[in-house]
Short mmCIF file of C-alpha atoms and ligand atoms in Angstrom, two decimals:
data_model
loop_
_atom_site.label_atom_id
_atom_site.label_comp_id
_atom_site.label_asym_id
_atom_site.label_seq_id
_atom_site.Cartn_x
_atom_site.Cartn_y
_atom_site.Cartn_z
CA VAL M 1 0.00 0.00 0.00
CA GLU M 2 2.82 2.43 0.81
CA ASP M 3 4.20 2.01 -2.69
CA VAL M 4 0.84 2.55 -4.31
CA PHE M 5 -0.83 5.39 -2.44
CA THR M 6 2.04 7.60 -1.45
CA MET M 7 3.00 11.16 -0.66
CA ASN M 8 6.65 10.51 -1.45
CA PRO M 9 8.57 12.98 -3.59
CA GLU M 10 9.18 10.09 -6.00
CA PRO M 11 6.16 9.44 -8.21
CA SER M 12 4.54 6.05 -7.71
CA ARG M 13 4.48 4.02 -10.90
CA PHE M 14 1.21 2.46 -9.75
CA THR M 15 -0.84 5.61 -9.31
CA TYR M 16 0.91 8.25 -11.38
CA ILE M 17 -1.64 9.64 -13.79
CA ASP M 18 -0.24 11.37 -16.84
CA ARG M 19 -3.26 13.41 -17.67
CA ALA M 20 -3.65 15.07 -21.03
CA ARG M 21 -0.18 13.80 -21.87
CA LEU M 22 1.37 16.64 -19.92
CA ASP M 23 4.60 14.71 -19.47
CA HIS M 24 5.11 14.62 -23.19
CA LYS M 25 4.18 18.26 -23.51
CA VAL M 26 6.73 19.39 -20.90
CA ARG M 27 9.52 17.58 -22.73
CA GLN M 28 8.38 18.76 -26.13
CA VAL M 29 8.33 22.42 -25.11
CA LEU M 30 11.79 22.23 -23.54
CA ASP M 31 13.19 20.40 -26.55
CA GLY M 32 11.78 23.21 -28.64
CA GLY M 33 13.84 25.66 -26.61
CA ARG M 34 10.97 27.30 -24.75
CA HIS M 35 10.49 27.70 -21.03
CA VAL M 36 7.86 25.79 -19.09
CA ALA M 37 5.88 27.22 -16.19
CA ILE M 38 4.12 24.55 -14.15
CA HIS M 39 1.65 26.04 -11.77
CA GLY M 40 -1.34 25.19 -9.66
CA GLU M 41 -2.41 25.03 -6.06
CA SER M 42 -0.56 23.25 -3.32
CA LYS M 43 -0.44 19.44 -3.63
CA PHE M 44 -1.73 19.48 -7.18
CA GLY M 45 1.17 17.45 -8.53
CA LYS M 46 3.59 20.10 -9.74
CA SER M 47 6.64 18.36 -8.31
CA TRP M 48 5.53 14.93 -9.46
CA LEU M 49 5.01 16.22 -12.97
CA ARG M 50 8.48 17.75 -13.02
CA ALA M 51 9.99 14.58 -11.51
CA ASN M 52 8.23 12.21 -13.88
CA ALA M 53 8.44 14.20 -17.09
CA LEU M 54 12.10 15.06 -16.62
CA SER M 55 13.30 11.89 -14.94
CA LYS M 56 15.83 11.30 -17.71
CA LYS M 57 17.09 14.87 -18.01
CA LYS M 58 19.89 16.52 -16.15
CA LEU M 59 18.48 19.23 -13.93
CA ALA M 60 19.94 22.10 -11.96
CA ARG M 61 17.19 22.35 -9.41
CA VAL M 62 16.76 25.16 -6.93
CA GLN M 63 14.20 25.20 -4.17
CA CYS M 64 13.26 28.85 -3.84
CA MET M 65 12.79 29.94 -0.25
CA PRO M 66 11.12 33.05 1.09
CA GLY M 67 13.56 35.93 1.17
CA MET M 68 15.92 34.39 -1.38
CA LYS M 69 17.37 36.87 -3.85
CA ALA M 70 17.40 36.28 -7.59
CA SER M 71 21.19 36.29 -7.49
CA ALA M 72 21.15 33.51 -4.88
CA VAL M 73 18.78 31.49 -7.06
CA ILE M 74 21.17 31.69 -10.00
CA GLU M 75 24.16 30.98 -7.78
CA GLN M 76 22.51 27.87 -6.40
CA ALA M 77 21.58 26.68 -9.87
CA LEU M 78 25.19 27.15 -10.94
CA GLY M 79 26.27 25.41 -7.75
CA GLN M 80 24.40 22.32 -8.95
CA LEU M 81 26.79 22.26 -11.89
CA GLY M 82 29.75 22.59 -9.58
CA VAL M 83 30.32 26.19 -10.60
CA THR M 84 30.88 28.48 -7.65
CA GLU M 85 30.75 32.10 -8.62
CA THR M 86 29.22 35.09 -7.05
CA VAL M 87 26.50 36.51 -9.20
CA SER M 88 24.99 39.83 -8.56
CA ILE M 89 21.71 40.83 -10.04
CA SER M 90 20.37 44.18 -9.11
CA VAL M 91 17.07 45.51 -10.20
CA GLU M 92 16.91 49.21 -10.52
CA ASN M 93 14.05 51.50 -11.23
CA PHE M 94 11.65 48.81 -10.21
CA ALA M 95 8.65 50.62 -11.47
CA THR M 96 5.20 50.40 -10.08
CA ARG M 97 2.55 51.51 -12.44
CA THR M 98 -0.86 52.55 -11.32
CA ASP M 99 -3.66 50.95 -13.23
CA GLU M 100 -7.05 52.48 -13.89
CA GLY M 101 -8.58 50.82 -10.86
CA GLY M 102 -6.09 52.53 -8.59
CA GLY M 103 -4.15 49.36 -7.82
CA THR M 104 -0.47 49.17 -8.45
CA LEU M 105 0.93 46.62 -10.79
CA GLY M 106 4.47 45.65 -10.09
CA TYR M 107 6.00 45.82 -13.50
CA GLY M 108 7.56 48.31 -15.79
CA PRO M 109 10.93 49.06 -17.26
CA ALA M 110 13.85 47.90 -15.20
CA GLU M 111 17.54 47.97 -15.34
CA ILE M 112 19.28 44.88 -14.23
CA SER M 113 22.94 44.41 -13.89
CA VAL M 114 24.40 40.98 -13.70
CA ARG M 115 27.98 40.35 -12.92
CA HIS M 116 29.85 37.29 -11.97
CA GLY M 117 33.26 36.22 -10.97
CA GLU M 118 34.67 38.91 -8.70
CA ASN M 119 37.47 36.44 -8.23
CA SER M 120 37.39 34.56 -11.52
CA GLY M 121 39.74 34.81 -14.43
CA THR M 122 37.20 36.52 -16.62
CA ARG M 123 36.85 39.72 -14.68
CA GLU M 124 33.90 41.85 -15.40
CA THR M 125 33.00 45.25 -14.27
CA ALA M 126 29.60 46.05 -12.92
CA GLU M 127 27.38 46.89 -15.80
CA LYS M 128 24.01 48.47 -15.77
CA LYS M 129 22.33 47.22 -18.84
CA PRO M 130 18.93 45.79 -19.33
CA VAL M 131 19.28 42.08 -19.48
CA GLY M 132 18.78 40.59 -22.88
CA VAL M 133 20.68 43.21 -24.80
CA GLY M 134 23.72 41.03 -24.74
CA THR M 135 25.00 41.32 -21.22
CA ASP M 136 28.20 39.30 -21.30
CA SER M 137 27.65 37.97 -17.82
CA LEU M 138 24.34 36.39 -18.62
CA ALA M 139 25.83 34.82 -21.71
CA TRP M 140 28.41 33.36 -19.42
CA VAL M 141 25.75 32.04 -17.06
CA ALA M 142 23.88 30.52 -20.00
CA GLN M 143 27.09 28.95 -21.26
CA GLN M 144 27.54 27.10 -17.97
CA PHE M 145 24.13 25.44 -18.28
CA ARG M 146 24.67 24.62 -21.93
CA ASP M 147 28.11 23.11 -21.36
CA ASN M 148 26.72 20.99 -18.59
CA GLY M 149 23.59 20.05 -20.52
CA SER M 150 21.41 20.93 -17.55
CA ILE M 151 17.99 22.47 -17.40
CA PRO M 152 17.56 25.05 -14.65
CA VAL M 153 14.49 24.28 -12.53
CA PHE M 154 13.17 26.87 -10.12
CA GLU M 155 10.75 25.23 -7.70
CA ASP M 156 8.39 27.11 -5.38
CA PHE M 157 9.08 30.22 -7.38
CA HIS M 158 6.14 31.95 -5.68
CA ASN M 159 8.26 32.17 -2.54
CA LEU M 160 10.41 34.84 -4.16
CA SER M 161 9.45 38.43 -3.60
CA THR M 162 7.81 40.35 -6.41
CA VAL M 163 11.04 42.20 -7.09
CA ASP M 164 13.04 39.00 -7.37
CA GLN M 165 10.44 37.30 -9.56
CA PHE M 166 10.63 40.37 -11.70
CA ALA M 167 14.41 40.13 -11.92
CA MET M 168 14.15 36.42 -12.71
CA ALA M 169 11.76 37.15 -15.56
CA TYR M 170 14.48 39.20 -17.20
CA VAL M 171 17.16 36.63 -16.48
CA MET M 172 14.98 33.89 -17.95
CA LYS M 173 14.27 35.88 -21.02
CA ALA M 174 18.00 36.23 -21.58
CA LEU M 175 18.65 32.54 -20.83
CA GLY M 176 15.99 31.65 -23.38
CA GLU M 177 17.74 33.73 -25.95
CA TRP M 178 20.94 31.84 -25.25
CA ASN M 179 19.08 28.57 -25.75
CA VAL M 180 18.73 27.60 -22.13
CA PRO M 181 15.08 26.76 -21.52
CA CYS M 182 14.09 26.78 -17.86
CA VAL M 183 11.36 25.21 -15.78
CA VAL M 184 9.52 27.33 -13.24
CA VAL M 185 7.27 25.66 -10.72
CA GLY M 186 5.00 27.43 -8.30
CA ILE M 187 1.61 28.28 -6.97
CA TRP M 188 -0.45 30.45 -9.24
CA THR M 189 -3.85 29.81 -10.56
CA ASP M 190 -3.80 31.96 -13.63
CA THR M 191 -1.39 32.55 -16.46
CA HIS M 192 2.09 32.91 -15.26
CA GLN M 193 3.05 36.20 -13.69
CA LEU M 194 6.36 36.10 -15.52
CA LYS M 195 4.58 37.21 -18.65
CA LEU M 196 3.21 40.18 -16.82
CA TYR M 197 6.65 41.06 -15.56
CA ASN M 198 8.27 40.75 -18.89
CA GLY M 199 5.96 40.88 -21.86
CA GLU M 200 8.74 39.66 -24.11
CA LEU M 201 8.49 36.26 -22.49
CA ASP M 202 5.09 35.84 -24.08
CA GLY M 203 5.39 33.14 -26.69
CA ARG M 204 8.65 31.91 -25.18
CA ILE M 205 7.06 30.31 -22.19
CA GLU M 206 4.51 27.54 -22.13
CA ASP M 207 2.02 27.73 -19.35
CA ILE M 208 0.98 24.46 -17.82
CA ARG M 209 -1.74 24.92 -15.32
CA LEU M 210 -2.50 21.85 -13.27
CA ARG M 211 -6.13 21.07 -12.72
CA TRP M 212 -7.76 17.82 -11.88
CA ASN M 213 -11.16 16.85 -13.11
CA PHE M 214 -13.33 14.28 -11.45
CA GLU M 215 -12.51 11.49 -13.89
CA GLU M 216 -8.79 12.00 -13.47
CA LEU M 217 -9.12 11.88 -9.71
CA ARG M 218 -11.16 8.70 -9.99
CA ALA M 219 -8.41 7.26 -12.18
CA VAL M 220 -5.89 7.72 -9.34
CA VAL M 221 -8.12 5.65 -7.06
CA THR M 222 -8.95 2.95 -9.56
CA SER M 223 -5.40 2.48 -10.80
CA GLY M 224 -4.23 2.11 -7.22
CA CYS M 225 -6.98 -0.37 -6.51
CA GLY M 226 -6.02 -2.27 -9.64
CA ALA M 227 -2.42 -2.49 -8.49
CA LEU M 228 -3.54 -3.79 -5.10
CA ASN M 229 -6.12 -6.14 -6.58
CA VAL M 230 -8.81 -4.35 -4.61
CA VAL M 231 -12.35 -4.04 -5.92
CA MET M 232 -13.91 -0.81 -4.74
CA GLY M 233 -17.52 0.19 -5.23
CA ASP M 234 -18.13 3.07 -7.61
CA GLU M 235 -19.86 5.20 -4.99
CA ILE M 236 -16.86 4.84 -2.71
CA VAL M 237 -14.48 5.91 -5.45
CA ASP M 238 -16.74 8.92 -6.04
CA MET M 239 -16.89 9.71 -2.37
CA LEU M 240 -13.10 9.80 -2.06
CA ALA M 241 -12.63 11.78 -5.25
CA ARG M 242 -15.19 14.32 -4.07
CA ALA M 243 -13.70 14.69 -0.60
CA ALA M 244 -10.32 15.53 -2.10
CA TYR M 245 -11.58 18.86 -3.48
CA SER M 246 -9.35 18.40 -6.50
CA SER M 247 -6.21 18.11 -4.41
CA VAL M 248 -4.64 14.94 -5.71
CA GLY M 249 -2.28 14.86 -2.73
CA LEU M 250 -5.21 14.78 -0.34
CA LEU M 251 -6.79 12.05 -2.45
CA GLN M 252 -3.73 9.84 -2.15
CA GLU M 253 -3.80 10.32 1.60
CA LEU M 254 -7.49 9.47 1.76
CA CYS M 255 -6.93 6.30 -0.28
CA PHE M 256 -4.03 5.29 1.91
CA ILE M 257 -6.10 5.61 5.08
CA THR M 258 -9.09 3.90 3.45
CA MET M 259 -6.92 0.87 2.73
CA ASP M 260 -5.79 0.84 6.32
CA GLU M 261 -9.38 1.09 7.58
CA ALA M 262 -10.41 -1.74 5.28
CA GLY M 263 -7.55 -3.90 6.48
CA VAL M 264 -5.79 -3.95 3.12
CA ARG M 265 -2.03 -4.15 3.64
CA ARG M 266 -0.73 -5.51 0.36
CA ARG M 267 -1.81 -7.07 -2.87
CA GLN M 268 -3.30 -10.51 -2.41
CA LEU M 269 -3.84 -13.23 -4.91
CA ARG M 270 -7.52 -13.16 -4.29
CA SER M 271 -9.13 -9.76 -4.76
CA GLN M 272 -10.16 -7.85 -1.65
CA ARG M 273 -13.41 -5.95 -1.72
CA ILE M 274 -14.26 -2.56 -0.30
CA GLU M 275 -17.95 -2.29 -0.85
CA ASN M 276 -19.48 -0.39 1.96
CA SER M 277 -18.61 3.19 2.62
CA GLU M 278 -17.59 2.77 6.26
CA ALA M 279 -13.88 2.53 5.57
CA ALA M 280 -13.99 5.64 3.39
CA SER M 281 -16.05 7.61 5.92
CA ALA M 282 -13.68 6.64 8.67
CA ALA M 283 -10.76 7.63 6.44
CA ILE M 284 -12.28 11.04 5.82
CA GLY M 285 -12.76 11.46 9.56
CA ARG M 286 -9.16 10.54 10.24
CA ALA M 287 -7.90 12.84 7.50
CA VAL M 288 -9.90 15.72 8.98
CA GLU M 289 -8.37 14.98 12.37
CA GLN M 290 -4.91 15.02 10.85
CA ILE M 291 -5.39 18.29 9.04
CA SER M 292 -7.08 19.96 11.99
CA SER M 293 -3.62 20.65 13.40
CA ARG M 294 -3.20 22.95 10.43
CA PHE M 295 -6.63 24.46 9.96
CA GLU M 296 -7.82 24.76 13.51
CA PRO M 297 -4.94 27.17 14.34
CA PHE M 298 -5.46 28.84 10.97
CA LEU M 299 -9.08 29.68 11.78
CA ARG M 300 -8.18 30.64 15.34
CA LYS M 301 -5.10 32.76 14.65
CA LEU M 302 -5.81 34.49 11.36
CA PRO M 303 -8.49 36.75 12.92
CA GLU M 304 -5.89 38.08 15.35
CA ALA M 305 -3.08 38.45 12.82
CA PRO M 306 -1.46 41.90 12.67
CA ALA M 307 -3.26 44.16 10.20
CA GLY M 308 -0.04 45.71 8.85
CA GLU M 309 -0.88 48.44 6.37
CA GLY M 310 -4.34 46.96 5.99
CA ARG M 311 -7.61 47.49 7.78
CA GLU M 312 -8.16 46.51 11.41
CA GLY M 313 -10.59 43.63 11.72
CA PHE M 314 -10.27 42.62 8.07
CA TYR M 315 -8.82 39.19 8.80
CA ARG M 316 -11.44 38.54 11.45
CA HIS M 317 -14.24 39.23 9.01
CA LEU M 318 -12.52 37.33 6.25
CA THR M 319 -12.12 34.27 8.45
CA SER M 320 -15.74 34.27 9.51
CA ALA M 321 -16.88 34.55 5.88
CA LEU M 322 -14.91 31.48 4.79
CA GLY M 323 -17.21 28.61 3.97
CA GLY M 324 -20.21 30.87 4.59
CA ARG M 325 -20.65 34.06 2.62
CA ILE M 326 -17.55 33.12 0.70
CA GLY M 327 -18.68 29.74 -0.47
CA GLU M 328 -17.00 26.59 -1.67
CA GLY M 329 -17.47 27.43 -5.32
CA GLU M 330 -15.88 30.84 -4.97
CA LEU M 331 -12.98 29.47 -3.02
CA LEU M 332 -12.41 26.83 -5.67
CA GLU M 333 -12.41 29.48 -8.42
CA GLY M 334 -10.72 32.35 -6.59
CA LEU M 335 -12.37 35.72 -5.97
CA ASP M 336 -11.56 39.18 -7.16
CA VAL M 337 -11.22 42.04 -4.72
CA ASP M 338 -14.76 43.30 -5.30
CA ASP M 339 -16.21 39.90 -4.41
CA VAL M 340 -14.18 39.90 -1.22
CA VAL M 341 -15.35 43.40 -0.31
CA GLY M 342 -18.93 42.40 -1.10
CA ALA M 343 -18.72 39.40 1.21
CA LEU M 344 -17.34 41.43 4.11
CA LEU M 345 -19.61 44.46 3.85
CA ILE M 346 -22.23 43.04 6.20
CA ASP M 347 -19.67 42.85 8.98
CA ASP M 348 -17.79 45.98 7.98
CA PRO M 349 -20.01 48.40 6.03
CA ASP M 350 -17.26 51.03 5.74
CA LEU M 351 -14.71 48.72 4.17
CA GLY M 352 -13.19 50.39 1.13
CA ARG M 353 -11.65 48.69 -1.87
CA SER M 354 -8.18 50.10 -1.38
CA GLU M 355 -8.17 49.04 2.27
CA ALA M 356 -9.19 45.56 1.23
CA VAL M 357 -6.35 45.51 -1.29
CA ALA M 358 -3.89 46.63 1.39
CA SER M 359 -5.06 43.87 3.72
CA LEU M 360 -4.90 41.26 0.98
CA LYS M 361 -1.40 42.33 0.04
CA ASN M 362 -0.45 41.83 3.65
CA LEU M 363 -2.08 38.38 3.78
CA GLU M 364 1.14 36.45 3.33
CA ALA M 365 2.89 38.40 6.08
CA ALA M 366 -0.17 38.12 8.33
CA GLN M 367 -0.27 34.34 7.97
CA ARG M 368 3.45 34.15 8.57
CA ALA M 369 3.13 36.29 11.72
CA ALA M 370 0.34 33.99 12.91
CA GLY M 371 2.59 30.97 12.39
CA ILE M 372 0.59 29.65 9.44
CA ARG M 373 3.11 28.20 7.05
CA PRO M 374 2.89 27.49 4.22
CA PRO M 375 0.05 29.93 3.61
CA VAL M 376 -3.49 28.66 3.19
CA LEU M 377 -4.73 31.71 1.34
CA ALA M 378 -2.80 33.80 -1.15
CA TYR M 379 -3.28 37.05 -2.95
CA ASP M 380 -2.44 37.13 -6.62
CA GLU M 381 -1.34 40.72 -6.77
CA PRO M 382 -1.07 41.29 -10.52
CA ARG M 383 -4.61 40.02 -10.94
CA GLU M 384 -6.00 41.23 -7.66
CA ARG M 385 -7.45 37.89 -6.73
CA LEU M 386 -7.77 35.97 -3.50
CA ILE M 387 -6.90 32.32 -3.95
CA LEU M 388 -7.29 29.30 -1.74
CA VAL M 389 -3.98 27.53 -2.18
CA ASP M 390 -4.62 24.73 0.25
CA ARG M 391 -7.82 23.02 -0.84
CA ARG M 392 -7.85 20.81 2.22
CA LEU M 393 -9.43 23.75 4.03
CA LEU M 394 -12.68 22.96 2.19
CA LEU M 395 -12.75 19.42 3.53
CA PHE M 396 -11.99 20.76 6.98
CA LEU M 397 -14.72 23.39 6.85
CA LYS M 398 -17.24 20.83 5.67
CA GLU M 399 -16.38 18.00 8.03
CA LYS M 400 -14.90 19.64 11.07
CA PRO M 401 -16.43 18.63 14.34
CA THR M 402 -18.80 21.41 15.37
CA GLY M 403 -18.59 23.12 18.70
N1 LIG X 1 0.15 12.75 -11.59
C1 LIG X 1 -0.21 12.28 -10.39
N2 LIG X 1 -0.92 11.14 -10.28
C2 LIG X 1 -1.29 10.67 -9.08
N3 LIG X 1 -0.99 11.27 -7.91
C3 LIG X 1 -0.30 12.42 -7.94
C4 LIG X 1 0.13 12.98 -9.19
N4 LIG X 1 0.80 14.10 -8.93
C5 LIG X 1 0.79 14.24 -7.59
N5 LIG X 1 0.15 13.24 -6.98
C6 LIG X 1 -0.06 13.09 -5.51
O1 LIG X 1 -0.08 14.38 -4.94
C7 LIG X 1 0.97 14.53 -3.99
C8 LIG X 1 1.49 15.94 -4.07
O2 LIG X 1 2.15 16.11 -5.31
P1 LIG X 1 3.31 17.15 -5.50
O3 LIG X 1 4.26 17.10 -4.37
O4 LIG X 1 3.82 16.95 -6.87
O5 LIG X 1 2.44 18.49 -5.41
P2 LIG X 1 2.94 19.99 -5.51
O6 LIG X 1 1.95 20.66 -6.39
O7 LIG X 1 4.37 20.02 -5.92
O8 LIG X 1 2.75 20.46 -3.99
P3 LIG X 1 3.45 21.70 -3.25
O9 LIG X 1 2.67 22.90 -3.66
O10 LIG X 1 3.26 21.37 -1.80
O11 LIG X 1 4.88 21.75 -3.69
C9 LIG X 1 1.98 13.47 -4.37
O12 LIG X 1 2.77 13.09 -3.25
C10 LIG X 1 1.08 12.35 -4.84
O13 LIG X 1 0.57 11.66 -3.72
MG1 LIG X 2 6.08 20.77 -4.91
#
C-alpha cells in the first residue's frame, strides 16, 4: 500500500496519472527551446510532474525559499553544476505603475545588472544594462548550463518576492535567448506572472496549469486499486474523489487511510473488496483529524493576525466569511477584490476597496506572523485575486467537528 498510495517525492508508478499527456508536452516544449511554467495550487502534482516528465534529463534544481534573492537562485543553480561564482543581479528602477482601478501593478521598465566572478579569471566590471541586450555575464551564465547540458528548474518560485520574480523574468528571457530553456514551478492559478513582468516572455514560455477533473481523480483511485487487486464500489471511489476537493495529494492520503481502515495491507492473490462506505467515511474522519492541526490554528489565529498596512478587523471578518458568505465554489475558483469586499460588507459596512487591497497584500505576512506556514490563502497581486492555495481547508470546513 505504501508504494501505491504515497505522498513521497518520488512518483509512484502504480498511481501516477499522466493526464492530457502533460509529461510529453513538458519535454516537447523544452526540446523546442521554450520555457515551461508549471503552476497550480498546493499538492496538485507540480513536483511529481516535473519529476516524472524530466526523470531522464539533467536538472539544476533550486528550491526557492522566502527571502531568497534572484542572485542567490542563480548561484545555487550554478552550484548544482559545480560552478561556484558570485553573481549579482540588481534591479533598478523597479517601477510600479498605477492601473485604472487605482491598484499598483508591479511591472515596468527595469535595469538589471548581472555580474559574476569577482574572483574569476574573466573579470567583469559592474554593468548596468537591461538584461537581454547582450550582457556578457548572462551569456556566461547561460554557457555554464549549456556546457553541462542541464535544465535550470526553479521550484516554489512563488516564494520569491515580487522584485526577485521580476528580476528572474528578465534573467529567464535572456537565458531563453541563449538557448537555455528553464522550468519554473509554483503556486499560481492563472497565467504565469512572468509574462506580466516581462511581456517579451510571451510566446517563449509555455504555461501548464494543473487542474484535476473528477474522472482523473477517480483514475488515481482505480489504478491504485487495480495495483492492489482491490475491488472498490463506484460510490466509494466517487466519495473519495469528491472529498479531495481536486487536491490529488489529499486524495492519495485518503486512499491510503481507506486501505488501512479496510484492512488492506498488500496485494493478495484473491481480490479484496471494499464495498461499503464505512472505511472511506472513517478515512475522511481521520484525515480531517490530521489536518485539523493545520486548519484549527489557521481559523483561530488568522483573525488576530497583525493588520499591517491593511484594515483593522479585516482578517477577522474574512475568516468568519470562509465557507459561509464566501462559499465553496468561490474558493475553488478564486475571488476578485470586489467579491471579497462584497462578502465582508455586512460585517464591515465602511470597508473600502483600497483598504481591502492593502489587507490582501499583507495576507502572506499576516499568515506568517500567525505561524501559518505554508500559507493557506494567497493574494495574486497582478490580478488582484484571492486564492485558496490549500484546498484541504474545504474538507476541513465541511467536516470539522462542530462546537
Ligand atoms: N500525476 C499524479 N498522479 C497521481 N498522484 C499524484 C500525481 N501528482 C501528484 N500526486 C499526488 O499528490 C501529492 C502531491 O504532489 P506534488 O508534491 O507533486 O504536489 P505539488 O503541487 O508540488 O505540492 P506543493 O505545492 O506542496 O509543492 C503526491 O505526493 C502524490 O501523492
Ligand atoms: Mg512541490
